[in-house]
Coordinates of C-alpha atoms and ligand atoms in Angstrom, one line a residue:
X1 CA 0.0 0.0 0.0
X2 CA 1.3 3.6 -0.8
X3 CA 1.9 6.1 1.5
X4 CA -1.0 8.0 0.8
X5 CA -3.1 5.1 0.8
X6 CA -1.8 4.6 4.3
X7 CA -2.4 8.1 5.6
X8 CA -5.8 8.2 4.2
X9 CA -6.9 5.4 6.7
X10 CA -5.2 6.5 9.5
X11 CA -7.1 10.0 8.9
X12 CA -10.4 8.5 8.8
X13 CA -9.6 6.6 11.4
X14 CA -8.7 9.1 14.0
X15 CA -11.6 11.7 12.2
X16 CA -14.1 9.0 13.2
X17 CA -12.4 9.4 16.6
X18 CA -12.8 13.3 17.1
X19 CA -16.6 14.0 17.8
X20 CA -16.3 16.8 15.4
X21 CA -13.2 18.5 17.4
X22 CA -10.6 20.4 14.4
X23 CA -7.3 20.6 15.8
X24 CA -5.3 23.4 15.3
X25 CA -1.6 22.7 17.0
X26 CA 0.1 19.1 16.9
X27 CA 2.5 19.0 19.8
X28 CA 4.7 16.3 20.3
X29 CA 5.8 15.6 23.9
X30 CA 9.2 14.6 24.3
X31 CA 11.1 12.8 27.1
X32 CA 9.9 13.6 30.6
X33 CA 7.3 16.3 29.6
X34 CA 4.1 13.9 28.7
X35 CA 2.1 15.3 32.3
X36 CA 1.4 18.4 29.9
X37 CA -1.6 16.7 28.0
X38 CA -3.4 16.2 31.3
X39 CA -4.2 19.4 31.1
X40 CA -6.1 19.3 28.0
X41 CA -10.2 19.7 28.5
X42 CA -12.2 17.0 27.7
X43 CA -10.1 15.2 26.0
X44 CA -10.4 12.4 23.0
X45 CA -7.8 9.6 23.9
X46 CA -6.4 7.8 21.1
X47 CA -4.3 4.7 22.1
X48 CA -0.9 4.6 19.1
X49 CA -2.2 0.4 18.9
X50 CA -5.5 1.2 18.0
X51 CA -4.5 3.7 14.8
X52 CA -4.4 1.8 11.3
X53 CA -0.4 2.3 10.2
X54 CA 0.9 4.0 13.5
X55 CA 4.3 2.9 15.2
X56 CA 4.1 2.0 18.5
X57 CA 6.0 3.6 21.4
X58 CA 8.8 1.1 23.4
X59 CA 10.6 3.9 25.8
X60 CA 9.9 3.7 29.3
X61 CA 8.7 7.1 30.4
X62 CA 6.9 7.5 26.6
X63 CA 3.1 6.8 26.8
X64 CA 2.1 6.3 23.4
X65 CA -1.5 7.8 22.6
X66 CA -2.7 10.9 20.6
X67 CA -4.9 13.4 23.3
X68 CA -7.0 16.0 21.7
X69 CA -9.2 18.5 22.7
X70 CA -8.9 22.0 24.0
X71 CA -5.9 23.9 25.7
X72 CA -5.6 27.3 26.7
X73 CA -8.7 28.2 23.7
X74 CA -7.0 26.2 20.7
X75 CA -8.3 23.1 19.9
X76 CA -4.6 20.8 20.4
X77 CA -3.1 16.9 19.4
X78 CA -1.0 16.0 21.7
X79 CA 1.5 12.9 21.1
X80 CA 2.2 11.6 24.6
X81 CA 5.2 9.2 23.5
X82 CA 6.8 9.9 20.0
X83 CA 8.8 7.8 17.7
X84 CA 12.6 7.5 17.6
X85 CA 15.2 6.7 14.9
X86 CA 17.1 4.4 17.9
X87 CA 14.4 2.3 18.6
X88 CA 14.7 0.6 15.1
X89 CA 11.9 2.4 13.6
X90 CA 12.7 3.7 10.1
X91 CA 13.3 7.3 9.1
X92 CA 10.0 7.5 7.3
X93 CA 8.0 6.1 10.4
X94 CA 9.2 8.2 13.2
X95 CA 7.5 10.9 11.0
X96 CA 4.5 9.2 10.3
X97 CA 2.7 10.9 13.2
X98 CA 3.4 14.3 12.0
X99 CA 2.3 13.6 9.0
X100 CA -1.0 12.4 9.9
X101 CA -1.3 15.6 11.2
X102 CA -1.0 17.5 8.5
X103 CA -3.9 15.4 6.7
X104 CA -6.1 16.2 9.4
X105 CA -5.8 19.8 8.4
X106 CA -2.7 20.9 11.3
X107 CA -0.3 23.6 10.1
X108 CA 1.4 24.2 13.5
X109 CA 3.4 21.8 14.6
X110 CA 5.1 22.3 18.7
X111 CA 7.8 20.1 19.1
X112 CA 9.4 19.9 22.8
X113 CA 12.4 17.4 23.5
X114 CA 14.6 16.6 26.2
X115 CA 18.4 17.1 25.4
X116 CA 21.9 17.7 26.7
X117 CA 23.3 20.7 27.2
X118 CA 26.4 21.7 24.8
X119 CA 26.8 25.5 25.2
X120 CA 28.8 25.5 28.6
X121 CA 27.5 29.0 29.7
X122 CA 24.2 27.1 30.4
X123 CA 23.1 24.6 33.2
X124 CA 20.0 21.4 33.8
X125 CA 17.2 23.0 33.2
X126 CA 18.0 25.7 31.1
X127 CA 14.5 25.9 28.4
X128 CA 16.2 26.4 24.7
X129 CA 14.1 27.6 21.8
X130 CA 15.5 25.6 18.7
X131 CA 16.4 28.0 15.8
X132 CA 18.1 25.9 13.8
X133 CA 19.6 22.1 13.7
X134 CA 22.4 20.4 12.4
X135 CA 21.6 16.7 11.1
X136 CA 24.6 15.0 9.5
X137 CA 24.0 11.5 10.9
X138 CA 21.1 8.9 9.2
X139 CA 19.4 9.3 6.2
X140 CA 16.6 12.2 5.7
X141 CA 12.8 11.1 6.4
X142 CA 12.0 12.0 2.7
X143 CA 14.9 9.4 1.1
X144 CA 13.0 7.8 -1.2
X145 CA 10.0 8.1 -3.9
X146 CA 8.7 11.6 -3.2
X147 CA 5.4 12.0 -2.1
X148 CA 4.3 15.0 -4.3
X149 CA 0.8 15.3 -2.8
X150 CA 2.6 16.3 0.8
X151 CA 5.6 18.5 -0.7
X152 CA 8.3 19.0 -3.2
X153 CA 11.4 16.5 -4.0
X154 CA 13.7 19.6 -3.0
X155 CA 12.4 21.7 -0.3
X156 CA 13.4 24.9 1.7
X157 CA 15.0 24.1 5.2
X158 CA 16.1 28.2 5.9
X159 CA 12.5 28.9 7.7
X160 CA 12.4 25.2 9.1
X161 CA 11.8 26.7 12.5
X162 CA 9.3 29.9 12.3
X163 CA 10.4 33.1 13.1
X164 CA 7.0 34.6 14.5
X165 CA 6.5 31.5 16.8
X166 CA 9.9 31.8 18.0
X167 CA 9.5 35.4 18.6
X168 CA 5.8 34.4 19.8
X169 CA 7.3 32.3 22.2
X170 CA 9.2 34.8 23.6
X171 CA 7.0 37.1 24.6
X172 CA 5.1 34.2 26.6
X173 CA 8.3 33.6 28.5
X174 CA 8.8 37.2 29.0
X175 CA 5.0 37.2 30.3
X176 CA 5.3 34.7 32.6
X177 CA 9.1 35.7 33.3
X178 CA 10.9 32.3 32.8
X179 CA 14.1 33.1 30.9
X180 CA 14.4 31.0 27.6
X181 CA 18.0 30.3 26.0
X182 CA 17.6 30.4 22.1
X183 CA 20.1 27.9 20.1
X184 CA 21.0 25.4 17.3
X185 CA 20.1 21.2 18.3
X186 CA 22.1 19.0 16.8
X187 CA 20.9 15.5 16.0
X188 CA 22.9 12.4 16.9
X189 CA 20.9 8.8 16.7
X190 CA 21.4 7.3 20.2
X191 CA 20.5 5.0 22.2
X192 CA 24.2 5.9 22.8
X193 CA 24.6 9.3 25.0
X194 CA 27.7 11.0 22.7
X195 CA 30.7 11.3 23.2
X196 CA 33.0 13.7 24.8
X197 CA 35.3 14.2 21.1
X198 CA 31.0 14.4 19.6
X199 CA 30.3 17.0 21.9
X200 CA 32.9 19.0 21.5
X201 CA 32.9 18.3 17.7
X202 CA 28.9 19.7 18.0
X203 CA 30.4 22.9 19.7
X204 CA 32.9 23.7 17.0
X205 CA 30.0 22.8 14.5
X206 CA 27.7 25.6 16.4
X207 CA 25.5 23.5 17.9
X208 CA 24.1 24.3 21.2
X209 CA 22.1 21.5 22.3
X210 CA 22.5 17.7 21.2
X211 CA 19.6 15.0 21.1
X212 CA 17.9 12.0 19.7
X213 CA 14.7 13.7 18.4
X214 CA 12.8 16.5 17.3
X215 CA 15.1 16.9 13.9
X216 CA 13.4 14.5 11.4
X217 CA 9.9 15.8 12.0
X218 CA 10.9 19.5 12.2
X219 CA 12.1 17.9 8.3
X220 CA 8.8 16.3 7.2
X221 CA 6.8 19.5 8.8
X222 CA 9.3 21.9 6.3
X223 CA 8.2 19.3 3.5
X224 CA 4.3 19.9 4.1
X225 CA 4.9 23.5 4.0
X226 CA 4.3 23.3 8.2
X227 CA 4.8 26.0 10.7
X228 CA 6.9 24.4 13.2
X229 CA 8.3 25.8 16.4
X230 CA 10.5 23.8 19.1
X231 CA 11.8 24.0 22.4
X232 CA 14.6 21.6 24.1
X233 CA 14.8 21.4 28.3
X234 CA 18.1 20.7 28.6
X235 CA 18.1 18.3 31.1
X236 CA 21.6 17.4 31.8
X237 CA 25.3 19.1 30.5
X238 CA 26.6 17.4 27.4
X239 CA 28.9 14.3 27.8
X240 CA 32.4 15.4 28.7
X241 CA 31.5 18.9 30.4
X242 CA 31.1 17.9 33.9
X243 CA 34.0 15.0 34.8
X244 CA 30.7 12.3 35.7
X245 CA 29.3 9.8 33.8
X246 CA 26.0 10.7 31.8
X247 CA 22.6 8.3 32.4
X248 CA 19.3 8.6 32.0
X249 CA 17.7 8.8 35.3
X250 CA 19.6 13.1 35.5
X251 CA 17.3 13.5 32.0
X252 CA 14.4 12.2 33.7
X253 CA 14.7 14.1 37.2
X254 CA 15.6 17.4 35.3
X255 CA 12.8 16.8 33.2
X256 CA 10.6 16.1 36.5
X257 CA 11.9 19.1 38.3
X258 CA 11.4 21.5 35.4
X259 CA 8.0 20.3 34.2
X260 CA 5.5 23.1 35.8
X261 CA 7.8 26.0 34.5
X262 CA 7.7 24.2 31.2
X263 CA 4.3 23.6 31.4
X264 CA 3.5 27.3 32.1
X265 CA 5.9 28.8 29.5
X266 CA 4.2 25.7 26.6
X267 CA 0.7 26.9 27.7
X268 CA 1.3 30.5 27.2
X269 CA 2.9 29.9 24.1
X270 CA -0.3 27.8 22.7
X271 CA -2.3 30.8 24.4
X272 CA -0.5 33.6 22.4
X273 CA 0.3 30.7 19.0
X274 CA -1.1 32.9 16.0
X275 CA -3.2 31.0 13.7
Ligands
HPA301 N1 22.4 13.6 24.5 C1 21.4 13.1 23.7 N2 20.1 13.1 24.0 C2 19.8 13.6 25.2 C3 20.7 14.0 26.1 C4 22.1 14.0 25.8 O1 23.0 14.4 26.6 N3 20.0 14.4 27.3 C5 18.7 14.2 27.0 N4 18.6 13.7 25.8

């Protein structure tokens, strides 16, 4: 079956799911951060097993269901668990999600993300509003036959993350006065932290912030001609900084410690999101 073909029935799947609701923002929660769709009004609950086509979530900490309904006066679809490269899924399905929401009509697209910190004039817990990436590891989520109904063969990467959102953004943290770092991710594919020679290979490169996400769906959204904004929590300093071993319990705890100032600052943002 063609990709298209595929998309079509998850659409009418989850459509026949959605008592009429038309979301507005896909936001994709990423590692520690998934308490944020419990704050979405009566919500639609859409277990990942029960789409037709979906991937399936395997992480510990990753629930894996789409929650819809209204947050902060938009009309939201949450993914509480996404899809990684490093769990064996390919390329083309860890953006299959985002995807789907473009053929229910999105054009925003939130994407949030845990990741370590590489700029050493920052600290855990640090919010980072992406503004750019760096990908130069695993192939690109559009290898392959391109599907022209989504986007063009050779596509635009320079607006990839959306000025207004970013500058949107902003003004929410400024609002609700939680300082936000602005800075370039840089994609590396796990399930491997980096090294210390990567990390300081991604600081000479001008990256910021390194991570296992985030970087092929901000890719697929550019395709479908999405506007995408995204924010890392920078949970732990990058392998090599700090003379201590890296492991993934110091991502979750940062995450769990940071959660309701990221949860007010991703609220706000939704609140003030221009559609
Ligand atoms: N590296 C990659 N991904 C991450 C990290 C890290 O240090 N922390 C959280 N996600």
């Amino acid at each position: 079956m063609d990709i298209m073909e595929k998309l079509g029935q998850t659409k009418e799947y989850i459509e026949s799911r959605l008592e009429g609701r038309k979301p507005q923002i896909g936001i994709v929660l990423g590692s520690g951060l998934g308490d944020m769709a419990d704050a979405i009004d009566s919500p639609v609950i859409i277990d990942y097993h029960d789409i037709p086509h979906f991937p399936v979530s395997t992480v510990p900490g990753h629930k894996g269901r789409l929650v819809i309904g209204g947050l902060e006066g938009k009309t939201v679809l949450c993914m509480q668990g996404r899809f990684h490269y490093y769990e064996g899924y390919s390329m083309e399905e860890v953006v299959y999600p985002v995807r789907t929401m473009k053929m229910l009509g999105i054009g925003n697209l939130f994407l949030t993300n845990a990741a370590g910190c590489v700029n050493e004039t920052w600290k855990p817990g640090d919010l980072m509003l992406i503004t750019d990436h760096i990908k130069l590891v695993a192939d690109s989520p559009l290898r392959g036959k391109n599907p022209d109904e989504l986007g063009p063969r050779f596509f635009d990467m320079t607006r990839s993350y959306d000025k207004a959102l970013i500058t949107c953004a902003e003004k929410a943290a400024i609002k609700k006065g939680i300082p936000v770092r602005k800075g370039v991710y840089m994609l590396f594919t796990g399930p491997s932290f980096e090294t210390a020679a990567e990390v300081r290979f991604a600081r000479i490169a001008g990256a910021d912030a390194v991570g296992m996400s985030t970087v092929p769906e901000a890719i697929a959204a550019s395709h479908m001609g999405m506007h995408t904004l995204g924010i890392s929590c920078l949970t732990n300093m990058a392998a090599g900084i700090l003379d201590q071993p890296l492991n993934h319990e110091e991502v979750l705890e940062t995450g769990e410690r940071v959660k309701n100032t990221f949860s007010i600052l991703v609220r706000e943002i939704i609140r003030s999101w221009p559609l």
